[in-house]
Amino acid sequence: MLSTLLVGQSNVGTTSAAFLDIGIGARSLSMGGAFTAVANDVTALYWNPAGITHISRPSTHFYYAPWFADIDFTHGAAVVPMGRMGTIGIAITSVTMEEMPVRTLQDPEGTGELFEVSNLALAATYAKKLTDRFSFGLNLKLVQEKIWHMNAGGLAVDLGSLFVTKNSGVRIGMSVSNFGGKSAMEGYDTEVDYDVDETIYGNNDKIDAHLNAMKWPLPLVFRAGVSKDLIQSDIYKLTLAGDAVHPNNNVEYLNLGFEYIFRDILALRGGQAFLGMEDSKQGLTLGVGLNYQIPRGPRVTLDYAYRSFGVFENISGYSLN
């Protein structure tokens, strides 16, 4: 009898719109991405849309991170509570890079033309408290990828729920991100001249045709998280959080993190993402935040996140709330 050892496959590179996997928010990322059950600021639009029901006044968020290979990653969002009618939000995520020269086998030094690559996601959100302890949220997203003359796009949906236990104050969150159809690149660069039958002499060997690019699914992600304010007083608060994540393009992993807030002014954070993913290059995450209430004005928060990526360059992220 032959025994077979089954080894889990990561499925890396089998989805489209990979930029949707890049987390947003310096606060949440410095906690190792363990934010599904915390989800109490505008970045909940990404991690768990149900969390925006815990925002009591109109709020905005802007996040910027210089990504690998001179790529710029930016995210902006706003949330508006509407009382008993629920809470609405909008968000835009953009990945851009500088123009690059077009190179071919015939012109390896460049043809004189330039091309650009950009990715964009627009989201509209609605969330509502169904009870005093349970809330539900939904994102509807328009996703687009573009490279030179080619583009791909489609619609996606995010769903989230958040439950706060009555006595212990434990928060339990669940979310499904990027649920949608498959997409494929289309555009001018797929056009070709085609010879229907090369064995026939004198026929039209330059019939206009185009190549059908293969369709790929979006990076579907299931998240389940738990968090608790372990210590809370008028002077400081300590929050612990953990997420279990199941993506369709990689193996399952855990995110763990903490947040320590002193006098509601200074926040120190740390975490570890992708625990259990053997091939992950991301290591420890650290962060700090400053919170200031402008007299007779808005509350302003500045957050910074540091993420270690092993042999690759480390990534910093900056948030303004």
Short mmCIF file of N, CA and C in Angstrom, two decimals, residues 100-253:
data_model
loop_
_atom_site.label_atom_id
_atom_site.label_comp_id
_atom_site.label_asym_id
_atom_site.label_seq_id
_atom_site.Cartn_x
_atom_site.Cartn_y
_atom_site.Cartn_z
N MET A 100 7.58 54.31 -17.15
CA MET A 100 8.79 53.56 -17.50
C MET A 100 8.91 53.44 -19.01
N PRO A 101 10.14 53.32 -19.53
CA PRO A 101 10.32 53.19 -20.97
C PRO A 101 9.85 51.84 -21.49
N VAL A 102 9.28 51.84 -22.68
CA VAL A 102 8.86 50.60 -23.34
C VAL A 102 10.08 49.95 -23.98
N ARG A 103 10.35 48.71 -23.61
CA ARG A 103 11.49 47.98 -24.15
C ARG A 103 10.99 46.74 -24.88
N THR A 104 11.60 46.43 -26.00
CA THR A 104 11.25 45.24 -26.79
C THR A 104 12.52 44.47 -27.12
N LEU A 105 12.35 43.28 -27.70
CA LEU A 105 13.52 42.50 -28.13
C LEU A 105 14.31 43.25 -29.20
N GLN A 106 13.60 43.98 -30.04
CA GLN A 106 14.28 44.73 -31.10
C GLN A 106 14.91 46.02 -30.57
N ASP A 107 14.31 46.58 -29.52
CA ASP A 107 14.81 47.83 -28.93
C ASP A 107 14.97 47.67 -27.43
N PRO A 108 15.99 46.93 -27.00
CA PRO A 108 16.16 46.68 -25.56
C PRO A 108 16.47 47.94 -24.76
N GLU A 109 16.96 48.99 -25.41
CA GLU A 109 17.26 50.24 -24.73
C GLU A 109 16.06 51.17 -24.68
N GLY A 110 14.96 50.76 -25.32
CA GLY A 110 13.75 51.57 -25.29
C GLY A 110 13.34 52.04 -26.67
N THR A 111 12.03 52.11 -26.88
CA THR A 111 11.49 52.54 -28.18
C THR A 111 11.24 54.04 -28.22
N GLY A 112 11.42 54.72 -27.11
CA GLY A 112 11.09 56.14 -27.04
C GLY A 112 9.72 56.39 -26.43
N GLU A 113 8.92 55.31 -26.31
CA GLU A 113 7.60 55.42 -25.68
C GLU A 113 7.72 55.16 -24.18
N LEU A 114 6.71 55.64 -23.46
CA LEU A 114 6.62 55.41 -22.02
C LEU A 114 5.29 54.73 -21.69
N PHE A 115 5.29 53.90 -20.66
CA PHE A 115 4.04 53.30 -20.21
C PHE A 115 3.92 53.44 -18.70
N GLU A 116 2.70 53.32 -18.20
CA GLU A 116 2.45 53.45 -16.78
C GLU A 116 1.55 52.32 -16.29
N VAL A 117 1.62 52.08 -15.00
CA VAL A 117 0.82 51.06 -14.35
C VAL A 117 0.07 51.71 -13.19
N SER A 118 -1.21 51.40 -13.05
CA SER A 118 -1.98 51.96 -11.94
C SER A 118 -3.11 51.00 -11.56
N ASN A 119 -3.42 51.00 -10.28
CA ASN A 119 -4.54 50.21 -9.76
C ASN A 119 -5.42 51.11 -8.92
N LEU A 120 -6.73 50.87 -8.96
CA LEU A 120 -7.65 51.75 -8.27
C LEU A 120 -8.84 50.94 -7.74
N ALA A 121 -9.26 51.26 -6.52
CA ALA A 121 -10.46 50.65 -5.93
C ALA A 121 -11.28 51.75 -5.28
N LEU A 122 -12.56 51.82 -5.65
CA LEU A 122 -13.49 52.78 -5.07
C LEU A 122 -14.55 51.99 -4.29
N ALA A 123 -14.84 52.42 -3.07
CA ALA A 123 -15.77 51.67 -2.22
C ALA A 123 -16.81 52.60 -1.61
N ALA A 124 -18.05 52.11 -1.57
CA ALA A 124 -19.14 52.78 -0.85
C ALA A 124 -19.65 51.81 0.21
N THR A 125 -19.88 52.31 1.42
CA THR A 125 -20.16 51.44 2.56
C THR A 125 -21.43 51.86 3.29
N TYR A 126 -22.15 50.85 3.75
CA TYR A 126 -23.27 51.08 4.66
C TYR A 126 -23.19 50.09 5.81
N ALA A 127 -23.37 50.59 7.03
CA ALA A 127 -23.32 49.73 8.22
C ALA A 127 -24.39 50.18 9.20
N LYS A 128 -24.86 49.23 10.01
CA LYS A 128 -25.92 49.56 10.95
C LYS A 128 -25.84 48.64 12.16
N LYS A 129 -26.17 49.20 13.32
CA LYS A 129 -26.29 48.40 14.53
C LYS A 129 -27.66 47.73 14.55
N LEU A 130 -27.67 46.40 14.52
CA LEU A 130 -28.93 45.67 14.57
C LEU A 130 -29.43 45.54 16.00
N THR A 131 -28.50 45.48 16.96
CA THR A 131 -28.82 45.54 18.38
C THR A 131 -27.77 46.44 19.03
N ASP A 132 -27.84 46.61 20.36
CA ASP A 132 -26.85 47.45 21.02
C ASP A 132 -25.48 46.80 21.06
N ARG A 133 -25.39 45.51 20.71
CA ARG A 133 -24.11 44.80 20.77
C ARG A 133 -23.70 44.16 19.45
N PHE A 134 -24.57 44.15 18.46
CA PHE A 134 -24.27 43.49 17.19
C PHE A 134 -24.48 44.46 16.03
N SER A 135 -23.48 44.53 15.15
CA SER A 135 -23.56 45.41 13.99
C SER A 135 -23.15 44.67 12.73
N PHE A 136 -23.60 45.19 11.60
CA PHE A 136 -23.37 44.56 10.29
C PHE A 136 -22.99 45.64 9.30
N GLY A 137 -22.05 45.31 8.38
CA GLY A 137 -21.62 46.29 7.39
C GLY A 137 -21.38 45.67 6.03
N LEU A 138 -21.49 46.51 4.99
CA LEU A 138 -21.33 46.03 3.62
C LEU A 138 -20.59 47.08 2.80
N ASN A 139 -19.59 46.63 2.05
CA ASN A 139 -18.88 47.46 1.08
C ASN A 139 -19.25 47.03 -0.34
N LEU A 140 -19.45 47.97 -1.22
CA LEU A 140 -19.56 47.70 -2.65
C LEU A 140 -18.39 48.40 -3.33
N LYS A 141 -17.54 47.63 -4.01
CA LYS A 141 -16.29 48.18 -4.54
C LYS A 141 -16.22 48.04 -6.06
N LEU A 142 -15.67 49.08 -6.67
CA LEU A 142 -15.32 49.06 -8.08
C LEU A 142 -13.81 48.96 -8.17
N VAL A 143 -13.31 47.91 -8.84
CA VAL A 143 -11.88 47.62 -8.89
C VAL A 143 -11.39 47.74 -10.33
N GLN A 144 -10.26 48.41 -10.52
CA GLN A 144 -9.69 48.55 -11.86
C GLN A 144 -8.17 48.41 -11.81
N GLU A 145 -7.63 47.67 -12.78
CA GLU A 145 -6.18 47.56 -12.98
C GLU A 145 -5.87 48.05 -14.40
N LYS A 146 -4.74 48.75 -14.53
CA LYS A 146 -4.37 49.28 -15.84
C LYS A 146 -2.87 49.19 -16.03
N ILE A 147 -2.46 48.71 -17.20
CA ILE A 147 -1.06 48.71 -17.60
C ILE A 147 -0.98 49.02 -19.10
N TRP A 148 -0.39 50.14 -19.41
CA TRP A 148 -0.26 50.67 -20.76
C TRP A 148 -1.63 50.73 -21.44
N HIS A 149 -1.86 49.94 -22.53
CA HIS A 149 -3.14 49.97 -23.24
C HIS A 149 -4.13 48.95 -22.71
N MET A 150 -3.76 48.22 -21.66
CA MET A 150 -4.59 47.13 -21.17
C MET A 150 -5.24 47.52 -19.83
N ASN A 151 -6.44 47.00 -19.61
CA ASN A 151 -7.08 47.23 -18.32
C ASN A 151 -8.00 46.07 -17.98
N ALA A 152 -8.27 45.93 -16.69
CA ALA A 152 -9.19 44.91 -16.18
C ALA A 152 -9.97 45.53 -15.05
N GLY A 153 -11.20 45.10 -14.88
CA GLY A 153 -12.01 45.68 -13.83
C GLY A 153 -13.18 44.80 -13.47
N GLY A 154 -13.86 45.18 -12.40
CA GLY A 154 -15.01 44.42 -11.95
C GLY A 154 -15.54 44.97 -10.65
N LEU A 155 -16.58 44.33 -10.14
CA LEU A 155 -17.20 44.71 -8.89
C LEU A 155 -16.90 43.68 -7.82
N ALA A 156 -16.80 44.12 -6.59
CA ALA A 156 -16.55 43.22 -5.46
C ALA A 156 -17.37 43.69 -4.26
N VAL A 157 -17.61 42.77 -3.35
CA VAL A 157 -18.39 43.06 -2.15
C VAL A 157 -17.61 42.60 -0.92
N ASP A 158 -17.63 43.44 0.13
CA ASP A 158 -17.09 43.06 1.44
C ASP A 158 -18.26 42.99 2.43
N LEU A 159 -18.24 41.99 3.28
CA LEU A 159 -19.25 41.85 4.33
C LEU A 159 -18.55 41.75 5.68
N GLY A 160 -19.13 42.35 6.71
CA GLY A 160 -18.53 42.28 8.03
C GLY A 160 -19.56 42.29 9.13
N SER A 161 -19.20 41.70 10.26
CA SER A 161 -20.07 41.72 11.44
C SER A 161 -19.19 41.90 12.67
N LEU A 162 -19.77 42.50 13.70
CA LEU A 162 -19.03 42.76 14.94
C LEU A 162 -19.98 42.58 16.12
N PHE A 163 -19.53 41.79 17.10
CA PHE A 163 -20.34 41.50 18.28
C PHE A 163 -19.54 41.79 19.53
N VAL A 164 -20.15 42.50 20.48
CA VAL A 164 -19.51 42.82 21.75
C VAL A 164 -20.24 42.06 22.86
N THR A 165 -19.51 41.20 23.57
CA THR A 165 -20.14 40.42 24.63
C THR A 165 -20.59 41.33 25.77
N LYS A 166 -21.59 40.87 26.52
CA LYS A 166 -22.24 41.72 27.51
C LYS A 166 -21.39 41.97 28.75
N ASN A 167 -20.83 40.93 29.32
CA ASN A 167 -20.16 41.06 30.61
C ASN A 167 -18.65 41.27 30.49
N SER A 168 -18.00 40.45 29.66
CA SER A 168 -16.54 40.48 29.59
C SER A 168 -16.00 41.58 28.68
N GLY A 169 -16.84 42.15 27.80
CA GLY A 169 -16.38 43.19 26.90
C GLY A 169 -15.51 42.68 25.76
N VAL A 170 -15.54 41.38 25.51
CA VAL A 170 -14.78 40.81 24.40
C VAL A 170 -15.49 41.16 23.09
N ARG A 171 -14.71 41.58 22.11
CA ARG A 171 -15.24 41.92 20.79
C ARG A 171 -14.89 40.80 19.82
N ILE A 172 -15.89 40.35 19.09
CA ILE A 172 -15.71 39.27 18.12
C ILE A 172 -16.12 39.79 16.74
N GLY A 173 -15.19 39.72 15.80
CA GLY A 173 -15.46 40.24 14.46
C GLY A 173 -15.21 39.20 13.38
N MET A 174 -15.97 39.30 12.31
CA MET A 174 -15.79 38.43 11.15
C MET A 174 -16.01 39.26 9.89
N SER A 175 -15.25 38.96 8.85
CA SER A 175 -15.42 39.68 7.59
C SER A 175 -15.03 38.81 6.40
N VAL A 176 -15.64 39.11 5.27
CA VAL A 176 -15.31 38.50 3.99
C VAL A 176 -15.01 39.63 3.04
N SER A 177 -13.81 39.62 2.44
CA SER A 177 -13.39 40.71 1.57
C SER A 177 -13.19 40.25 0.14
N ASN A 178 -13.56 41.11 -0.80
CA ASN A 178 -13.30 40.92 -2.23
C ASN A 178 -14.09 39.75 -2.83
N PHE A 179 -15.35 39.63 -2.44
CA PHE A 179 -16.21 38.61 -3.03
C PHE A 179 -16.75 39.14 -4.35
N GLY A 180 -16.40 38.47 -5.43
CA GLY A 180 -16.83 38.94 -6.75
C GLY A 180 -16.45 37.96 -7.84
N GLY A 181 -16.63 38.38 -9.08
CA GLY A 181 -16.34 37.52 -10.21
C GLY A 181 -14.88 37.58 -10.64
N LYS A 182 -14.60 36.95 -11.75
CA LYS A 182 -13.25 36.91 -12.29
C LYS A 182 -13.06 38.08 -13.26
N SER A 183 -11.80 38.45 -13.46
CA SER A 183 -11.49 39.53 -14.39
C SER A 183 -10.29 39.16 -15.23
N ALA A 184 -10.21 39.78 -16.41
CA ALA A 184 -9.11 39.52 -17.33
C ALA A 184 -8.70 40.82 -18.00
N MET A 185 -7.44 40.90 -18.39
CA MET A 185 -6.93 42.07 -19.08
C MET A 185 -7.51 42.13 -20.51
N GLU A 186 -7.92 43.33 -20.90
CA GLU A 186 -8.43 43.56 -22.25
C GLU A 186 -7.87 44.88 -22.76
N GLY A 187 -7.76 44.98 -24.10
CA GLY A 187 -7.29 46.23 -24.65
C GLY A 187 -6.53 46.07 -25.94
N TYR A 188 -5.93 47.15 -26.36
CA TYR A 188 -5.27 47.24 -27.66
C TYR A 188 -4.16 46.21 -27.83
N ASP A 189 -3.43 45.91 -26.77
CA ASP A 189 -2.26 45.04 -26.89
C ASP A 189 -2.61 43.58 -27.17
N THR A 190 -3.88 43.22 -27.14
CA THR A 190 -4.26 41.84 -27.47
C THR A 190 -4.57 41.68 -28.96
N GLU A 191 -4.56 42.78 -29.71
CA GLU A 191 -4.89 42.69 -31.13
C GLU A 191 -3.72 42.08 -31.92
N VAL A 192 -4.07 41.14 -32.81
CA VAL A 192 -3.07 40.44 -33.62
C VAL A 192 -3.59 40.26 -35.04
N ASP A 193 -2.68 40.00 -35.98
CA ASP A 193 -3.04 39.58 -37.34
C ASP A 193 -3.03 38.06 -37.38
N TYR A 194 -4.10 37.46 -37.92
CA TYR A 194 -4.24 36.01 -37.86
C TYR A 194 -4.47 35.42 -39.25
N ASP A 195 -3.77 34.30 -39.50
CA ASP A 195 -3.94 33.54 -40.73
C ASP A 195 -4.82 32.33 -40.42
N VAL A 196 -6.04 32.32 -40.97
CA VAL A 196 -7.00 31.26 -40.64
C VAL A 196 -6.46 29.89 -41.05
N ASP A 197 -5.82 29.79 -42.21
CA ASP A 197 -5.28 28.51 -42.69
C ASP A 197 -3.96 28.78 -43.40
N GLU A 198 -2.86 28.47 -42.76
CA GLU A 198 -1.53 28.74 -43.31
C GLU A 198 -1.21 27.85 -44.50
N THR A 199 -2.00 26.78 -44.72
CA THR A 199 -1.73 25.87 -45.84
C THR A 199 -2.29 26.38 -47.16
N ILE A 200 -3.14 27.42 -47.11
CA ILE A 200 -3.74 27.96 -48.33
C ILE A 200 -2.92 29.14 -48.80
N TYR A 201 -2.42 29.04 -50.03
CA TYR A 201 -1.59 30.11 -50.59
C TYR A 201 -2.48 31.21 -51.16
N GLY A 202 -2.15 32.46 -50.83
CA GLY A 202 -2.85 33.59 -51.39
C GLY A 202 -4.06 34.05 -50.60
N ASN A 203 -4.38 33.35 -49.49
CA ASN A 203 -5.53 33.82 -48.68
C ASN A 203 -5.11 35.02 -47.81
N ASN A 204 -6.06 35.61 -47.18
CA ASN A 204 -5.80 36.77 -46.33
C ASN A 204 -5.12 36.28 -45.04
N ASP A 205 -3.85 36.62 -44.88
CA ASP A 205 -3.12 36.17 -43.69
C ASP A 205 -3.04 37.26 -42.62
N LYS A 206 -3.82 38.31 -42.78
CA LYS A 206 -3.80 39.40 -41.80
C LYS A 206 -5.22 39.78 -41.37
N ILE A 207 -5.95 38.75 -40.96
CA ILE A 207 -7.29 38.99 -40.45
C ILE A 207 -7.19 39.56 -39.04
N ASP A 208 -7.94 40.64 -38.79
CA ASP A 208 -7.93 41.25 -37.46
C ASP A 208 -8.50 40.27 -36.43
N ALA A 209 -7.76 40.09 -35.35
CA ALA A 209 -8.20 39.20 -34.27
C ALA A 209 -7.62 39.71 -32.96
N HIS A 210 -8.02 39.09 -31.86
CA HIS A 210 -7.45 39.46 -30.56
C HIS A 210 -7.29 38.21 -29.71
N LEU A 211 -6.34 38.27 -28.78
CA LEU A 211 -6.08 37.17 -27.88
C LEU A 211 -6.98 37.27 -26.66
N ASN A 212 -7.54 36.15 -26.25
CA ASN A 212 -8.36 36.13 -25.04
C ASN A 212 -7.48 35.85 -23.84
N ALA A 213 -7.35 36.84 -22.96
CA ALA A 213 -6.57 36.64 -21.74
C ALA A 213 -7.38 35.82 -20.74
N MET A 214 -6.69 35.01 -19.96
CA MET A 214 -7.36 34.17 -18.98
C MET A 214 -7.93 35.01 -17.84
N LYS A 215 -9.12 34.63 -17.37
CA LYS A 215 -9.74 35.34 -16.26
C LYS A 215 -9.29 34.74 -14.93
N TRP A 216 -9.04 35.64 -13.96
CA TRP A 216 -8.59 35.21 -12.64
C TRP A 216 -9.51 35.76 -11.57
N PRO A 217 -9.73 35.02 -10.49
CA PRO A 217 -10.60 35.51 -9.41
C PRO A 217 -9.92 36.60 -8.59
N LEU A 218 -10.72 37.35 -7.86
CA LEU A 218 -10.20 38.35 -6.94
C LEU A 218 -9.64 37.67 -5.69
N PRO A 219 -8.76 38.35 -4.94
CA PRO A 219 -8.17 37.75 -3.73
C PRO A 219 -9.17 37.71 -2.57
N LEU A 220 -9.98 36.67 -2.54
CA LEU A 220 -10.99 36.50 -1.50
C LEU A 220 -10.33 36.19 -0.16
N VAL A 221 -10.76 36.91 0.90
CA VAL A 221 -10.15 36.76 2.22
C VAL A 221 -11.25 36.62 3.27
N PHE A 222 -11.15 35.57 4.09
CA PHE A 222 -12.01 35.40 5.25
C PHE A 222 -11.22 35.74 6.51
N ARG A 223 -11.78 36.58 7.37
CA ARG A 223 -11.12 36.96 8.62
C ARG A 223 -12.05 36.73 9.80
N ALA A 224 -11.49 36.20 10.88
CA ALA A 224 -12.21 36.06 12.14
C ALA A 224 -11.28 36.55 13.24
N GLY A 225 -11.76 37.47 14.07
CA GLY A 225 -10.89 38.06 15.07
C GLY A 225 -11.56 38.22 16.41
N VAL A 226 -10.73 38.40 17.43
CA VAL A 226 -11.19 38.65 18.78
C VAL A 226 -10.27 39.68 19.41
N SER A 227 -10.83 40.58 20.22
CA SER A 227 -10.04 41.59 20.90
C SER A 227 -10.67 41.90 22.25
N LYS A 228 -9.84 42.43 23.15
CA LYS A 228 -10.33 42.79 24.48
C LYS A 228 -9.46 43.88 25.06
N ASP A 229 -10.11 44.84 25.72
CA ASP A 229 -9.38 45.84 26.48
C ASP A 229 -9.00 45.21 27.81
N LEU A 230 -7.78 44.69 27.88
CA LEU A 230 -7.35 43.93 29.04
C LEU A 230 -7.25 44.80 30.28
N ILE A 231 -6.73 46.01 30.11
CA ILE A 231 -6.61 46.97 31.21
C ILE A 231 -7.16 48.30 30.71
N GLN A 232 -8.02 48.93 31.51
CA GLN A 232 -8.59 50.20 31.10
C GLN A 232 -8.82 51.08 32.32
N SER A 233 -8.31 52.30 32.27
CA SER A 233 -8.51 53.28 33.34
C SER A 233 -8.49 54.66 32.73
N ASP A 234 -8.57 55.70 33.57
CA ASP A 234 -8.54 57.07 33.07
C ASP A 234 -7.15 57.47 32.57
N ILE A 235 -6.14 56.69 32.96
CA ILE A 235 -4.76 57.04 32.59
C ILE A 235 -4.27 56.23 31.40
N TYR A 236 -4.55 54.94 31.35
CA TYR A 236 -4.04 54.11 30.26
C TYR A 236 -5.01 53.00 29.92
N LYS A 237 -4.78 52.44 28.72
CA LYS A 237 -5.60 51.33 28.24
C LYS A 237 -4.71 50.38 27.45
N LEU A 238 -4.89 49.08 27.68
CA LEU A 238 -4.13 48.05 26.97
C LEU A 238 -5.11 47.12 26.25
N THR A 239 -4.98 47.04 24.94
CA THR A 239 -5.84 46.20 24.11
C THR A 239 -5.02 45.10 23.45
N LEU A 240 -5.51 43.87 23.54
CA LEU A 240 -4.92 42.73 22.86
C LEU A 240 -5.87 42.26 21.77
N ALA A 241 -5.31 41.82 20.63
CA ALA A 241 -6.14 41.42 19.50
C ALA A 241 -5.47 40.28 18.73
N GLY A 242 -6.30 39.45 18.11
CA GLY A 242 -5.81 38.37 17.27
C GLY A 242 -6.78 38.08 16.15
N ASP A 243 -6.24 37.78 14.97
CA ASP A 243 -7.04 37.43 13.80
C ASP A 243 -6.58 36.10 13.22
N ALA A 244 -7.55 35.30 12.77
CA ALA A 244 -7.26 34.12 11.95
C ALA A 244 -7.71 34.44 10.54
N VAL A 245 -6.82 34.24 9.57
CA VAL A 245 -7.08 34.69 8.20
C VAL A 245 -6.99 33.50 7.24
N HIS A 246 -7.98 33.40 6.35
CA HIS A 246 -8.00 32.34 5.34
C HIS A 246 -8.17 32.98 3.97
N PRO A 247 -7.06 33.16 3.20
CA PRO A 247 -7.16 33.71 1.84
C PRO A 247 -7.29 32.59 0.81
N ASN A 248 -7.78 32.94 -0.38
CA ASN A 248 -7.89 31.93 -1.44
C ASN A 248 -6.62 31.83 -2.27
N ASN A 249 -5.61 32.67 -1.98
CA ASN A 249 -4.38 32.64 -2.76
C ASN A 249 -3.14 32.36 -1.91
N ASN A 250 -3.36 31.83 -0.70
CA ASN A 250 -2.22 31.52 0.16
C ASN A 250 -2.69 30.59 1.27
N VAL A 251 -1.77 30.23 2.15
CA VAL A 251 -2.12 29.37 3.27
C VAL A 251 -2.73 30.20 4.40
N GLU A 252 -3.39 29.53 5.35
CA GLU A 252 -3.96 30.24 6.49
C GLU A 252 -2.85 30.75 7.41
N TYR A 253 -3.15 31.84 8.13
CA TYR A 253 -2.15 32.40 9.04
C TYR A 253 -2.85 33.18 10.14
#
